[in-house]
């Protein structure tokens, strides 16, 4: 659990934004209307947590009655939890009264519940958890079918591409990271070919194709170059893009990515991608895969064929340095069951300008990454101006 934001009720959001800009050098990076709660919210990044400026909407807005009774000021404090269902159960068992029977949709792609302030010494406490965002994609037409991107954050912030892993997608995988970065970057989540909202082209999946997906999105958005962050397969795509189109990449971060594929690792990966076997072993995961991609069965077949090519490709790279000049942050988890820590060390060694961060973790899954531990080194790396010594 961590402090996510502090809600502040304000009469005039423009005046409040001016005050907080003078005070904290932070300007609202996102404004959102939440009809269910009778508010318009304005988010500011205040370092360890956010400020949520609350503007009353309509006559029966709870924020309006708060302002009438108490004037401007702190309205609530909000803690983020991994599972709101579990939190609601624990709160009920502990005898707390909630302001709603079930979690409600709040701002910032969150589900929220409030605890009645009479039980919490007058402090209105919110608990929130991320929900799958209902972002709409920008579809970029290409000869082999469209590629989709989700663009978040201020237009004048440094552009940052975020790439998901094999059989992942932006909305269902990398969204929580994007939400944490969108106050500082113009974040561009790309659904790689065949994944999520992007069409599956009638051609084999290759690193060239995935890198071309990213270039097509950058071209359509008129972005000459960007930082690129990729998880697993997305990290491989990021490295390939940086090696083949260096002019398009500023800084790189690769999360749980290997370039030293063995036949055993490829076989293990393919097992994770066999839909029929998943049907028996992990039916919920199989069901999620079916719902999240436009053509799940052919997608998994093509991804397995792609994984087959990786050990030979890695062999070709086996010695010598990777032709990547962009400063790179290599992020590993210490007990990744798929890619041992040695893979990350070897990747780090083979890059010209890289730093390494090892986080605690036992799974090869984006949602298991400890974002609170990842964000500080990632942010430092992406905002650094000096080059890393070779
Ligand atoms: Co709130």
Coordinates of N, CA and C and ligand atoms in Angstrom, one line a residue, residues 5 52 76 78 126, ligand 1:
X5 N -2.6 9.7 -3.8 CA -2.9 11.1 -4.0 C -3.6 11.7 -2.8
X52 N -4.8 15.8 -6.3 CA -6.0 15.8 -7.1 C -6.9 17.0 -6.8
X76 N -9.7 14.5 0.8 CA -9.5 13.1 1.2 C -8.0 12.8 0.9
X78 N -5.8 9.3 -0.4 CA -6.1 8.1 -1.1 C -4.8 7.2 -1.1
X126 N -9.7 7.3 0.9 CA -10.0 6.5 -0.3 C -9.0 5.4 -0.5
Ligands
LIG1 CO1 -9.2 10.7 -5.1

